[in-house]
Amino acid sequence: MVGCGVITVIATLAIIGPCLALGPLHAQCTIKYIWQVDCAAVNSMIEAQMKRWNGPAGCAQGGEKCLYAVKTNDGNILTGTHTTPIKKYVDDLKFTFEKTDTKACAVTAYSRSETWYAVLDSGTNYCNLHNLVIGAGLDKQPGYVESTSNDQCTQFTSANCNKY
């Protein structure tokens, strides 16, 4: 019986292995941001955007710019959640703020699906973070840089943030 179990695992990995090579083994995303703006201002703008999109209104036109919730904010770490409007999946969000030697604000943003079996997400975790930054107007702030990849974000290159 053990032999059959091993064969099943190997066969499963052979089938889904190519999909797993596209990014993390769980639906999640890490993005590095930099701004030439004070971290307190960046933190405040992201928190304010999460609060603006806390209800279902932004879901009305088919997107997911809605159902965000702030959990904690101590000035250095901002946490929250995003709930997908149709399936009601919950993703945990975390923004870590750090002032650099050049007085820039470096932010590590992280989104991870709470659903234990989530592997692929069509870029949803990327969009959870990216949409907040764009919605807050932070893409127009001095020194704006966003850095990520498929290795850091599940299905990053196929993300459609107008949909997700």
mmCIF file of C-alpha atoms in Angstrom:
data_model
loop_
_atom_site.group_PDB
_atom_site.id
_atom_site.type_symbol
_atom_site.label_atom_id
_atom_site.label_comp_id
_atom_site.label_asym_id
_atom_site.label_seq_id
_atom_site.Cartn_x
_atom_site.Cartn_y
_atom_site.Cartn_z
ATOM 1 C CA MET A 1 0.000 0.000 0.000
ATOM 2 C CA VAL A 2 2.858 2.418 0.700
ATOM 3 C CA GLY A 3 4.068 1.999 -2.884
ATOM 4 C CA CYS A 4 0.708 3.110 -4.261
ATOM 5 C CA GLY A 5 0.719 6.201 -2.040
ATOM 6 C CA VAL A 6 4.182 7.187 -3.230
ATOM 7 C CA ILE A 7 3.158 6.706 -6.858
ATOM 8 C CA THR A 8 0.065 8.870 -6.292
ATOM 9 C CA VAL A 9 2.155 11.682 -4.778
ATOM 10 C CA ILE A 10 4.703 11.516 -7.618
ATOM 11 C CA ALA A 11 1.942 11.540 -10.251
ATOM 12 C CA THR A 12 0.239 14.499 -8.574
ATOM 13 C CA LEU A 13 3.492 16.472 -8.441
ATOM 14 C CA ALA A 14 4.180 15.672 -12.096
ATOM 15 C CA ILE A 15 0.804 17.134 -13.039
ATOM 16 C CA ILE A 16 0.781 20.250 -10.841
ATOM 17 C CA GLY A 17 4.559 20.760 -10.648
ATOM 18 C CA PRO A 18 4.722 23.117 -13.648
ATOM 19 C CA CYS A 19 2.017 25.279 -12.070
ATOM 20 C CA LEU A 20 3.884 25.473 -8.779
ATOM 21 C CA ALA A 21 6.991 26.715 -10.578
ATOM 22 C CA LEU A 22 5.092 29.913 -11.358
ATOM 23 C CA GLY A 23 5.483 31.257 -7.839
ATOM 24 C CA PRO A 24 5.034 30.553 -4.149
ATOM 25 C CA LEU A 25 3.503 27.279 -2.964
ATOM 26 C CA HIS A 26 0.608 29.174 -1.353
ATOM 27 C CA ALA A 27 -1.410 32.062 -2.790
ATOM 28 C CA GLN A 28 0.496 35.104 -1.544
ATOM 29 C CA CYS A 29 2.460 38.162 -2.610
ATOM 30 C CA THR A 30 5.358 40.266 -1.350
ATOM 31 C CA ILE A 31 6.026 43.675 -2.911
ATOM 32 C CA LYS A 32 8.827 46.087 -2.041
ATOM 33 C CA TYR A 33 7.967 49.770 -2.382
ATOM 34 C CA ILE A 34 10.077 52.896 -2.024
ATOM 35 C CA TRP A 35 8.964 56.529 -1.785
ATOM 36 C CA GLN A 36 10.862 59.744 -1.160
ATOM 37 C CA VAL A 37 8.093 60.610 1.284
ATOM 38 C CA ASP A 38 7.870 60.369 5.066
ATOM 39 C CA CYS A 39 6.742 56.899 6.203
ATOM 40 C CA ALA A 40 4.065 58.364 8.477
ATOM 41 C CA ALA A 41 2.429 59.979 5.438
ATOM 42 C CA VAL A 42 2.616 56.772 3.373
ATOM 43 C CA ASN A 43 1.182 54.760 6.279
ATOM 44 C CA SER A 44 -1.643 57.257 6.728
ATOM 45 C CA MET A 45 -2.515 57.229 3.016
ATOM 46 C CA ILE A 46 -2.689 53.421 2.851
ATOM 47 C CA GLU A 47 -4.772 53.205 6.028
ATOM 48 C CA ALA A 48 -7.130 55.905 4.754
ATOM 49 C CA GLN A 49 -7.557 54.025 1.459
ATOM 50 C CA MET A 50 -8.366 50.793 3.288
ATOM 51 C CA LYS A 51 -11.034 52.665 5.246
ATOM 52 C CA ARG A 52 -12.462 54.270 2.067
ATOM 53 C CA TRP A 53 -12.824 50.811 0.523
ATOM 54 C CA ASN A 54 -14.172 49.077 3.636
ATOM 55 C CA GLY A 55 -17.726 48.540 2.404
ATOM 56 C CA PRO A 56 -19.257 46.831 -0.632
ATOM 57 C CA ALA A 57 -19.626 50.010 -2.772
ATOM 58 C CA GLY A 58 -16.420 49.425 -4.763
ATOM 59 C CA CYS A 59 -17.612 45.928 -5.679
ATOM 60 C CA ALA A 60 -20.652 47.235 -7.572
ATOM 61 C CA GLN A 61 -18.885 47.529 -10.931
ATOM 62 C CA GLY A 62 -17.367 44.052 -10.813
ATOM 63 C CA GLY A 63 -13.983 44.844 -9.286
ATOM 64 C CA GLU A 64 -12.573 44.083 -5.852
ATOM 65 C CA LYS A 65 -11.745 47.605 -4.685
ATOM 66 C CA CYS A 66 -13.885 46.984 -1.633
ATOM 67 C CA LEU A 67 -14.205 44.980 1.569
ATOM 68 C CA TYR A 68 -10.873 46.005 3.110
ATOM 69 C CA ALA A 69 -10.573 46.214 6.892
ATOM 70 C CA VAL A 70 -7.852 47.718 9.077
ATOM 71 C CA LYS A 71 -6.893 45.445 11.978
ATOM 72 C CA THR A 72 -3.903 47.177 13.622
ATOM 73 C CA ASN A 73 -1.596 50.106 13.002
ATOM 74 C CA ASP A 74 1.253 51.012 15.352
ATOM 75 C CA GLY A 75 2.893 53.387 12.864
ATOM 76 C CA ASN A 76 5.517 50.841 11.807
ATOM 77 C CA ILE A 77 3.262 47.923 10.897
ATOM 78 C CA LEU A 78 -0.212 48.216 9.398
ATOM 79 C CA THR A 79 -2.292 45.025 9.185
ATOM 80 C CA GLY A 80 -5.675 44.334 7.713
ATOM 81 C CA THR A 81 -7.726 42.028 5.562
ATOM 82 C CA HIS A 82 -9.327 41.988 2.153
ATOM 83 C CA THR A 83 -12.400 39.852 1.490
ATOM 84 C CA THR A 84 -13.203 38.832 -2.073
ATOM 85 C CA PRO A 85 -16.751 39.930 -2.899
ATOM 86 C CA ILE A 86 -18.056 36.781 -4.596
ATOM 87 C CA LYS A 87 -16.472 33.795 -2.831
ATOM 88 C CA LYS A 88 -15.792 35.692 0.436
ATOM 89 C CA TYR A 89 -12.198 34.438 0.646
ATOM 90 C CA VAL A 90 -10.162 36.427 3.180
ATOM 91 C CA ASP A 91 -6.593 37.545 2.553
ATOM 92 C CA ASP A 92 -4.366 38.881 5.350
ATOM 93 C CA LEU A 93 -2.464 42.104 4.597
ATOM 94 C CA LYS A 94 0.663 43.484 6.255
ATOM 95 C CA PHE A 95 2.615 46.650 5.460
ATOM 96 C CA THR A 96 5.964 47.144 7.226
ATOM 97 C CA PHE A 97 7.374 50.698 7.088
ATOM 98 C CA GLU A 98 11.068 51.512 7.415
ATOM 99 C CA LYS A 99 12.872 54.836 7.020
ATOM 100 C CA THR A 100 16.061 54.374 4.986
ATOM 101 C CA ASP A 101 19.450 56.082 5.414
ATOM 102 C CA THR A 102 18.466 58.456 2.614
ATOM 103 C CA LYS A 103 15.241 59.390 4.460
ATOM 104 C CA ALA A 104 13.150 57.494 1.941
ATOM 105 C CA CYS A 105 10.335 55.236 3.050
ATOM 106 C CA ALA A 106 10.805 51.550 2.248
ATOM 107 C CA VAL A 107 7.710 49.402 2.606
ATOM 108 C CA THR A 108 7.410 45.645 2.478
ATOM 109 C CA ALA A 109 3.817 44.780 1.622
ATOM 110 C CA TYR A 110 2.512 41.244 2.057
ATOM 111 C CA SER A 111 -0.805 39.599 1.214
ATOM 112 C CA ARG A 112 -1.595 35.933 1.897
ATOM 113 C CA SER A 113 -4.751 33.929 1.433
ATOM 114 C CA GLU A 114 -6.220 32.560 4.671
ATOM 115 C CA THR A 115 -7.630 29.642 2.694
ATOM 116 C CA TRP A 116 -5.227 26.802 3.485
ATOM 117 C CA TYR A 117 -5.579 25.064 0.138
ATOM 118 C CA ALA A 118 -5.147 28.185 -2.044
ATOM 119 C CA VAL A 119 -2.253 27.738 -4.459
ATOM 120 C CA LEU A 120 -3.190 29.808 -7.519
ATOM 121 C CA ASP A 121 -5.039 33.116 -7.233
ATOM 122 C CA SER A 122 -4.962 34.833 -10.671
ATOM 123 C CA GLY A 123 -2.844 37.577 -9.105
ATOM 124 C CA THR A 124 -5.438 38.512 -6.467
ATOM 125 C CA ASN A 125 -2.890 38.910 -3.654
ATOM 126 C CA TYR A 126 -0.801 41.212 -5.858
ATOM 127 C CA CYS A 127 -3.878 43.276 -6.696
ATOM 128 C CA ASN A 128 -4.886 43.502 -3.013
ATOM 129 C CA LEU A 129 -1.709 45.528 -2.393
ATOM 130 C CA HIS A 130 -1.258 47.268 -5.747
ATOM 131 C CA ASN A 131 -4.850 48.567 -5.828
ATOM 132 C CA LEU A 132 -4.452 50.185 -2.403
ATOM 133 C CA VAL A 133 -1.270 51.973 -3.474
ATOM 134 C CA ILE A 134 -2.816 53.201 -6.736
ATOM 135 C CA GLY A 135 -6.110 54.105 -5.043
ATOM 136 C CA ALA A 136 -4.267 56.160 -2.430
ATOM 137 C CA GLY A 137 -2.404 58.034 -5.185
ATOM 138 C CA LEU A 138 0.958 56.801 -3.925
ATOM 139 C CA ASP A 139 2.049 55.914 -7.470
ATOM 140 C CA LYS A 140 2.177 59.678 -8.090
ATOM 141 C CA GLN A 141 4.376 60.448 -5.053
ATOM 142 C CA PRO A 142 8.082 61.297 -5.413
ATOM 143 C CA GLY A 143 10.479 58.378 -5.795
ATOM 144 C CA TYR A 144 7.755 55.750 -6.262
ATOM 145 C CA VAL A 145 9.184 52.300 -7.051
ATOM 146 C CA GLU A 146 7.333 48.969 -6.965
ATOM 147 C CA SER A 147 9.343 45.751 -7.104
ATOM 148 C CA THR A 148 8.084 42.158 -7.258
ATOM 149 C CA SER A 149 8.128 39.082 -9.489
ATOM 150 C CA ASN A 150 6.386 35.752 -10.062
ATOM 151 C CA ASP A 151 8.765 34.273 -7.473
ATOM 152 C CA GLN A 152 7.364 36.707 -4.895
ATOM 153 C CA CYS A 153 3.758 36.972 -6.069
ATOM 154 C CA THR A 154 1.510 34.140 -7.175
ATOM 155 C CA GLN A 155 0.640 34.659 -10.848
ATOM 156 C CA PHE A 156 1.937 38.249 -10.796
ATOM 157 C CA THR A 157 2.413 38.556 -14.563
ATOM 158 C CA SER A 158 -1.152 37.417 -15.270
ATOM 159 C CA ALA A 159 -2.762 39.696 -12.674
ATOM 160 C CA ASN A 160 -5.685 41.815 -13.877
ATOM 161 C CA CYS A 161 -6.150 44.464 -11.197
ATOM 162 C CA ASN A 162 -9.171 45.968 -12.954
ATOM 163 C CA LYS A 163 -10.907 42.663 -12.206
ATOM 164 C CA TYR A 164 -9.198 41.725 -8.937
#
